[in-house]
Tab-separated table of C-alpha atoms in Angstrom:
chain	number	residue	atom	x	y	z
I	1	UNK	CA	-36.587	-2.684	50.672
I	2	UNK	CA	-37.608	-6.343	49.983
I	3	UNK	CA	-36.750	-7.827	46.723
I	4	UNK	CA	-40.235	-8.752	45.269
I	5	UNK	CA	-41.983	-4.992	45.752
I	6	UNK	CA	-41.511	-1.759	47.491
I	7	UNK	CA	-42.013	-1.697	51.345
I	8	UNK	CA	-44.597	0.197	52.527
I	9	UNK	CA	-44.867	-0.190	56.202
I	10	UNK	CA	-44.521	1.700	59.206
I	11	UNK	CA	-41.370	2.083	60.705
I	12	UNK	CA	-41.971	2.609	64.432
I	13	UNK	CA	-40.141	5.144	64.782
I	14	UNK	CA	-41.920	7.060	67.280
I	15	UNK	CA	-40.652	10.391	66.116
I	16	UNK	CA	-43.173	9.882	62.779
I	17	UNK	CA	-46.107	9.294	65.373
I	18	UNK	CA	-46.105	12.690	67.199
I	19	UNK	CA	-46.717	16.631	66.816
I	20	UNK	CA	-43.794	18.576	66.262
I	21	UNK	CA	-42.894	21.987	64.987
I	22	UNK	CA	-43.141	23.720	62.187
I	23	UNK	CA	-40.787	21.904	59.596
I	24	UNK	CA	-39.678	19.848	62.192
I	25	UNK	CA	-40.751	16.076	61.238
I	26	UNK	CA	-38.909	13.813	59.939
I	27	UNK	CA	-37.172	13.493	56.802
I	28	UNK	CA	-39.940	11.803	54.256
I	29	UNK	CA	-39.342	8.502	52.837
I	30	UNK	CA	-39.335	8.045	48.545
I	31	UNK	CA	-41.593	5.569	48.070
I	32	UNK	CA	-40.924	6.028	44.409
I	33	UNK	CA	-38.103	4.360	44.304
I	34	UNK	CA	-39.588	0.686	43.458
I	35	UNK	CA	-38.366	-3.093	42.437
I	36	UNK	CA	-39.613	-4.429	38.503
I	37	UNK	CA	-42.327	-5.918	39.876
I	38	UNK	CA	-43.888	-2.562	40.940
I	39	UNK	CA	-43.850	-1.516	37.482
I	40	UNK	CA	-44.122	-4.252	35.175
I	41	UNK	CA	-48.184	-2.884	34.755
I	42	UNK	CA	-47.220	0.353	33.495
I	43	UNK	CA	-45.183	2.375	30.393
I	44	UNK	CA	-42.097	2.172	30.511
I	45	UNK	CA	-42.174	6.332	29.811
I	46	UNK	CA	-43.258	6.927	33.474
I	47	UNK	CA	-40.042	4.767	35.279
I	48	UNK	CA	-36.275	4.668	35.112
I	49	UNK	CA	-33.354	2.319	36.031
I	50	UNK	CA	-32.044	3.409	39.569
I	51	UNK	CA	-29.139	1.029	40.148
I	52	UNK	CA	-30.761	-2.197	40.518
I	53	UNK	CA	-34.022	-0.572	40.927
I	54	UNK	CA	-36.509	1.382	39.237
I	55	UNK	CA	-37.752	5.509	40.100
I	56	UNK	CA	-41.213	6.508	38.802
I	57	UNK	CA	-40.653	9.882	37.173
I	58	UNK	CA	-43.303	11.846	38.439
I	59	UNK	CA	-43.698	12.067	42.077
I	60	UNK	CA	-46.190	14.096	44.341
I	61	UNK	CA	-46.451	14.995	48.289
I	62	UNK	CA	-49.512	16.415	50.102
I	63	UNK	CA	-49.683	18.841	53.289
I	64	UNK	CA	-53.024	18.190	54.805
I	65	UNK	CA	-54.034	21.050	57.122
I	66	UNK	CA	-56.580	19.264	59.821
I	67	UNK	CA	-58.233	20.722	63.215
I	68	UNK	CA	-59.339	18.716	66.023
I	69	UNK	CA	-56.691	15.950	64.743
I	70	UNK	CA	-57.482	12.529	66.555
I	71	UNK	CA	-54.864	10.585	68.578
I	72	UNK	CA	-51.625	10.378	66.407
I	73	UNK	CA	-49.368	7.477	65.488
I	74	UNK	CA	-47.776	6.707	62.897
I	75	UNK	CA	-49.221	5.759	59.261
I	76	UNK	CA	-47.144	4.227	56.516
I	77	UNK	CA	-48.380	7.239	54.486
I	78	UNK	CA	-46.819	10.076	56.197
I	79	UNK	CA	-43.369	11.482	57.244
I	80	UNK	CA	-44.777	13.106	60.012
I	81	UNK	CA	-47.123	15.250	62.034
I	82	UNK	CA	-46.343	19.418	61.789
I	83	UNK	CA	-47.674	22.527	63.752
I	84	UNK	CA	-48.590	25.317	61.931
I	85	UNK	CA	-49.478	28.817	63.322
I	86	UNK	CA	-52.239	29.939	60.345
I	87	UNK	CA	-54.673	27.550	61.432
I	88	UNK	CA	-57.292	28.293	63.874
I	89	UNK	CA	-59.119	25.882	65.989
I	90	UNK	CA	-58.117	23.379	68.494
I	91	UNK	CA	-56.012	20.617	68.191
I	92	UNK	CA	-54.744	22.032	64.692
I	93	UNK	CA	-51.555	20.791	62.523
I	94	UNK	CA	-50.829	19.004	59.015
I	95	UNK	CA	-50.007	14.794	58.533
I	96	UNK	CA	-47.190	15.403	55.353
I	97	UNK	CA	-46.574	12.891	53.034
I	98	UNK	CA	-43.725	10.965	52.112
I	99	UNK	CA	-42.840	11.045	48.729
I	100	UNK	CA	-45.301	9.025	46.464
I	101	UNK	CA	-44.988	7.297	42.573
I	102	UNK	CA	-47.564	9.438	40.391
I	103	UNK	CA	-48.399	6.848	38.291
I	104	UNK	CA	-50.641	5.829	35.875
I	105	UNK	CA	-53.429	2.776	37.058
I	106	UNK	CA	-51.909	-0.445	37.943
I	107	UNK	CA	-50.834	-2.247	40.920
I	108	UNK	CA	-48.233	0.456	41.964
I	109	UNK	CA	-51.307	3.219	42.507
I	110	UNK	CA	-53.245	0.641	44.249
I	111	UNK	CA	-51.030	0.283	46.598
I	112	UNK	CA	-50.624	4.319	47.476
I	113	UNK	CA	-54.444	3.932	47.231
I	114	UNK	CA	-54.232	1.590	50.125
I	115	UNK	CA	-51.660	3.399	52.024
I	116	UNK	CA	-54.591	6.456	52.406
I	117	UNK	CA	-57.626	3.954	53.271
I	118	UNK	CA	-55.190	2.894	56.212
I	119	UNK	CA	-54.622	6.434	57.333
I	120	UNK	CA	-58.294	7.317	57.086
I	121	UNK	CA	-58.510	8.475	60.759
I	122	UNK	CA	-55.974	11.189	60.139
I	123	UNK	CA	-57.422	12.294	56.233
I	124	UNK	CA	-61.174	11.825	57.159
I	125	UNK	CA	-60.271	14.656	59.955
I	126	UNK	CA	-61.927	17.529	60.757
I	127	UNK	CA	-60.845	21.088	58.411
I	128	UNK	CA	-62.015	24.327	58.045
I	129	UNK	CA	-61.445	27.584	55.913
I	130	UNK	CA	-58.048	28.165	57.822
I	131	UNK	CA	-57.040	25.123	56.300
I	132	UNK	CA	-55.085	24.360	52.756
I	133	UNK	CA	-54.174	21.365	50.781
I	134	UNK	CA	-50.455	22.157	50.119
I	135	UNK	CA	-49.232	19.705	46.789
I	136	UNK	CA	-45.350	19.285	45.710
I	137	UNK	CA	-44.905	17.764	42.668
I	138	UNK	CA	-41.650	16.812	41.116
I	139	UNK	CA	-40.687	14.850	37.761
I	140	UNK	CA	-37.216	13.370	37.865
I	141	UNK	CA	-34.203	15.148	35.808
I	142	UNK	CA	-36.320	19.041	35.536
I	143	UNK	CA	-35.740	21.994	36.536
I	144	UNK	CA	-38.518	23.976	38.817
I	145	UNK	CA	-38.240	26.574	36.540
I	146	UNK	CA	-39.045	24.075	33.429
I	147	UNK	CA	-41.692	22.145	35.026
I	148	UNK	CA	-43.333	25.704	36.445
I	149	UNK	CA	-43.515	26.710	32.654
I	150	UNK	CA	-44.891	23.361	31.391
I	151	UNK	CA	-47.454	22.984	34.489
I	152	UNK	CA	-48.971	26.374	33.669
I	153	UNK	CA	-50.121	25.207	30.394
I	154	UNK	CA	-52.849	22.777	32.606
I	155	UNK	CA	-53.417	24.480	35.518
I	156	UNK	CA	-57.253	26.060	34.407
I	157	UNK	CA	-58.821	23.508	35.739
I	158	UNK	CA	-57.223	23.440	39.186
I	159	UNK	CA	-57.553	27.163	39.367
I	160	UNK	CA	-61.552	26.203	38.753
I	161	UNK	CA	-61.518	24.157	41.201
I	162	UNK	CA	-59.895	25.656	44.201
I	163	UNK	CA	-60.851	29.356	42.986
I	164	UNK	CA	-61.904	30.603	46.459
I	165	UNK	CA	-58.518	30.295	47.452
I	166	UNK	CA	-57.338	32.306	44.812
I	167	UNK	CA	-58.332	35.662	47.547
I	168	UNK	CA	-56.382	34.044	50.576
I	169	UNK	CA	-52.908	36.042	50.475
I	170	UNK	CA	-51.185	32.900	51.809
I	171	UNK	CA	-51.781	31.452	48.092
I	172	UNK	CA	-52.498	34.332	45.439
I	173	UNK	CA	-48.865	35.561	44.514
I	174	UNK	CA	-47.493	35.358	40.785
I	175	UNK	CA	-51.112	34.622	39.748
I	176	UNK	CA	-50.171	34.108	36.340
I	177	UNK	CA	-47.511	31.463	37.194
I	178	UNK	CA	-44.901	33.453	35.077
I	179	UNK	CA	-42.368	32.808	37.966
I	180	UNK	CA	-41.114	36.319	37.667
I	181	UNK	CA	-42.424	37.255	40.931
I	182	UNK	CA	-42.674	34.612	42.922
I	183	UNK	CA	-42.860	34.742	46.629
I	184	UNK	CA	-43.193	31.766	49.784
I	185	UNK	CA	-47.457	32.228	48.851
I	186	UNK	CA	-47.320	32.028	45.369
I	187	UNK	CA	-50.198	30.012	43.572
I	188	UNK	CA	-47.761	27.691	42.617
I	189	UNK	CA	-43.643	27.878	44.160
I	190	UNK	CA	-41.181	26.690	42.351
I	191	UNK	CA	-38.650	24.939	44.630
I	192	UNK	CA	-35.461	23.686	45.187
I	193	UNK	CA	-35.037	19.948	44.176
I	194	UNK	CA	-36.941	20.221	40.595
I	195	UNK	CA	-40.274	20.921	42.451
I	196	UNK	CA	-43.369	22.999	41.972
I	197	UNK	CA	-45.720	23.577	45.246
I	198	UNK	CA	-49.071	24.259	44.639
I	199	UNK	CA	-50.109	26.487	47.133
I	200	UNK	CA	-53.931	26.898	45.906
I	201	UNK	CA	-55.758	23.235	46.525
I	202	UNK	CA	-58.223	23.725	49.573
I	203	UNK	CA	-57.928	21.538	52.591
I	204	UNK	CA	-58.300	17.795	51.752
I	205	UNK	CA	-61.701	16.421	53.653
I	206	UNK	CA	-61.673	12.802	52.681
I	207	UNK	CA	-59.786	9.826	51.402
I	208	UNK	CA	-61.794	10.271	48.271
I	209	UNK	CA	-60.580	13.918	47.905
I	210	UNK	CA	-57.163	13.202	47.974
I	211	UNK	CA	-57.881	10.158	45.375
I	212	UNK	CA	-59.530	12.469	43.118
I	213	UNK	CA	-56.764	15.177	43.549
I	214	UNK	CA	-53.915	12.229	42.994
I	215	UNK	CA	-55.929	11.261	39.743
I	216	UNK	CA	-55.890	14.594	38.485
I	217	UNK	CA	-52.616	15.794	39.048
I	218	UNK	CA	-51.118	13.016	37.270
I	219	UNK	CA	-53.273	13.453	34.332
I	220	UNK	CA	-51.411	17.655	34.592
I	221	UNK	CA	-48.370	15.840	34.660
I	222	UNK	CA	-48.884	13.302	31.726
I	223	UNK	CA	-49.958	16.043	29.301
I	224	UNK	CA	-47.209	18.775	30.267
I	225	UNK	CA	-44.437	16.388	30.026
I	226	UNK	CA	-45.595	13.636	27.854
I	227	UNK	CA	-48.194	15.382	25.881
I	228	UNK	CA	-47.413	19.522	25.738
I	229	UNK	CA	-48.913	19.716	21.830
I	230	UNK	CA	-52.292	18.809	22.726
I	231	UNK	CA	-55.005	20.933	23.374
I	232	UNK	CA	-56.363	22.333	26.424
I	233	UNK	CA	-60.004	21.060	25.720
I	234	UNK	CA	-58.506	17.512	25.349
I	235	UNK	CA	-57.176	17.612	28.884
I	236	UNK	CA	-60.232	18.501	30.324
I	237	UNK	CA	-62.411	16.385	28.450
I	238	UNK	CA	-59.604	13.364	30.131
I	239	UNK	CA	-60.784	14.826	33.254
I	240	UNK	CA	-64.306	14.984	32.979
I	241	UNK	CA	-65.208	11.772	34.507
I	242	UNK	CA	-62.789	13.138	37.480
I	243	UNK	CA	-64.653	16.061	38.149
I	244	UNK	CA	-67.877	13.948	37.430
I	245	UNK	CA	-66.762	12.216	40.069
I	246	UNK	CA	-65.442	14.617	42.556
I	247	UNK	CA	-69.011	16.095	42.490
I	248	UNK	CA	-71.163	13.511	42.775
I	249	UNK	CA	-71.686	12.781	39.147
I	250	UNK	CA	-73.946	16.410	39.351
I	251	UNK	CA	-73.508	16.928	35.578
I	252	UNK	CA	-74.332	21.087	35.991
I	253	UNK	CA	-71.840	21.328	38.336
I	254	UNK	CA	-69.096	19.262	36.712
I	255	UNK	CA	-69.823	21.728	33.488
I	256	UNK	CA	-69.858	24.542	35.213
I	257	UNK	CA	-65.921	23.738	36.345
I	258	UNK	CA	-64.906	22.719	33.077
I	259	UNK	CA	-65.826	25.872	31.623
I	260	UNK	CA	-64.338	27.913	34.469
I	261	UNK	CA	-61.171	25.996	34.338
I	262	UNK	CA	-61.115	27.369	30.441
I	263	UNK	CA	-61.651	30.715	31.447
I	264	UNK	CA	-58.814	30.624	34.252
I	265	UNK	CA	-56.643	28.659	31.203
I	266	UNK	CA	-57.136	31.759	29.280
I	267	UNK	CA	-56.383	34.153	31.842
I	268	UNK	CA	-53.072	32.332	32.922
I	269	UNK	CA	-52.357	32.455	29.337
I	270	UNK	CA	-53.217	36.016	28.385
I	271	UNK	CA	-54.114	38.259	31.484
I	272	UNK	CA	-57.602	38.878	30.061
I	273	UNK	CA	-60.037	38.330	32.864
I	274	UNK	CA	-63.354	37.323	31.644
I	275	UNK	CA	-66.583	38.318	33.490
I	276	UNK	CA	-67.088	34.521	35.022
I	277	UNK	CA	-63.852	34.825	36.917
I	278	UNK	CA	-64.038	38.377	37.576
I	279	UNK	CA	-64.857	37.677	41.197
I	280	UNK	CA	-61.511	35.519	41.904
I	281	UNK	CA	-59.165	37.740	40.271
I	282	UNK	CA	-58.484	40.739	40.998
C-alpha cells in the first residue's frame, strides 16, 4: 500500500484472471483498509484507526452472475472469476468482488466508482433469469446476528425492488429475516465474519446498476447503524432520487416501488401480507 492513498491496481497474478471452481478464486483483497488521505472528505463516524491506517466501517462485496462472459483477465475490482452450476447458458460464471469501503460521497467512492467503469467488459455482460446479484455486507466490530436485526428494519425497499426473486427457492428462505430459520438460500444469510448476504438482488446488468445498488445499500447501512430511530418513510424519501434514477427518472414507476417497498416493510415487520404483495409472498 503506498503512503499517499490506497492501491488499487491489478496484481498480475494470473490466478485472479481465469475461471475456476466453485469457491475456488482467490482470497479477495480489503480495499477498505485506506491511508488519511482516503478519508479526510468524509465523517469521521464511517472510519477507524487501523494501526497506522484507517478501516471504513461499512464494507460491501458483490457476486455478479454473467452468461456468455467475454475473454477474462484480471480487473482491479475483482478477486476472481467462479463457476457456478445454477446458471444456464453458455459461457456462464460470476466476477466476485474484493472487499470495498461503503462510504459516503467523496474521493474514496470515486475511486470504487472508477474501479467498475474499468471492469465494464465483465459488468456490462450478458445475464439472464438464471442469474442473481449476490451482496455481502459487513460493518466492522457486529455481530451477523446484530446487523441481520438492524438491516431488517430497511430492507422494504430492496424487497420492492428485487420482488420477483422473492419465488426463486435459491433466495426465499426466512422471508421475514427473523434469523430463526435460516438456511444457505435465505433472503438475507447471516454469516460468519459479522456479515449479512443478501441473497435476493437480481443479476447486475450494467455499471450503472451496480452504482445505483452501491448507493443504496449504503444509505440501509447509514440509517440501521447510524440512524435506527428514524422512520421508515424518511429512508425512502433519501432514496427517492435513487430509484428516480435507477428507472429512468419514470416518476410512476419510481412511486410505484416506494410504496411497495412500504408494503414489504410492513410485512417484514408484522407478517400481514397486503393485497399489492400478495403475488410475491406466499
Amino acid at each position: 500500500m503506498g503512503k499517499k492513498s490506497i492501491s488499487l491496481k491489478p496484481t498480475n497474478d494470473s490466478s485472479r484472471g481465469y475461471q475456476r471452481g466453485y469457491h475456488g478464486s482467490p482470497y479477495p483483497r480489503n480495499f477498505a483498509v485506506v491511508t488519511k488521505s482516503d478519508v479526510k472528505d468524509i465523517n469521521k463516524k464511517y472510519y477507524e484507526p487501523k494501526g497506522k491506517y484507517f478501516r471504513t466501517k461499512f464494507t460491501i462485496g458483490f457476486e455478479l452472475e454473467k452468461v456468455n462472459l467475454p475473454n477474462l483477465q484480471e480487473y482491479a475490482i475483482f478477486k476472481g472469476y467462479e463457476s457456478d452450476g445454477s446458471l444456464n447458458g453458455r459461457r456462464t460464471g460470476e466476477a466476485i468482488t474484493n472487499i470495498l469501503p461503503l462510504v459516503p460521497k467523496g474521493a474514496l467512492r470515486n475511486k470504487i466508482f472508477n474501479l467498475m467503469f474499468q471492469a465494464a467488459p465483465i459488468i456490462n455482460s450478458d445475464t439472464n433469469t438464471s442469474c442473481g446479484g449476490h451482496t455481502t455486507i459487513c460493518v466492522a466490530g457486529m455481530d451477523s446476528q446484530e446487523l441481520l436485526r438492524k438491516v431488517r428494519e430497511y430492507s422494504g425497499l430492496l424487497y420492492a425492488l428485487y420482488r420477483g426473486r422473492l419465488n426463486n427457492s435459491y433466495c426465499r428462505a426466512d422471508m421475514r429475516m427473523n434469523g430463526r430459520y435460516q438456511d444457505r438460500y435465505s433472503v438475507a444469510l447471516a454469516k460468519s465474519g459479522g456479515c449479512v448476504e443478501f441473497r435476493l438482488p437480481s443479476a447486475i446488468p450494467s455499471v450503472t446498476s451496480l452504482i445505483r445498488r452501491y448507493e443504496i445499500f449504503y444509505l440501509m447501512l447509514d440509517f440501521a447503524i447510524n440512524r435506527s430511530t428514524i422512520h421508515f418513510s424518511v429512508f425512502l424519501n433519501k432514496c427517492k432520487p435513487i430509484v428516480l434514477r435507477m428507472y429512468d427518472y419514470n416518476q410512476d414507476r419510481a412511486d410505484m416501488i416506494l410504496g411497495l417497498a412500504k408494503d414489504f416493510q410492513h410485512y417484514i415487520n408484522t407478517g400481514n401480507i397486503r393485497q399489492s404483495i400478495r403475488q410475491y409472498v406466499r
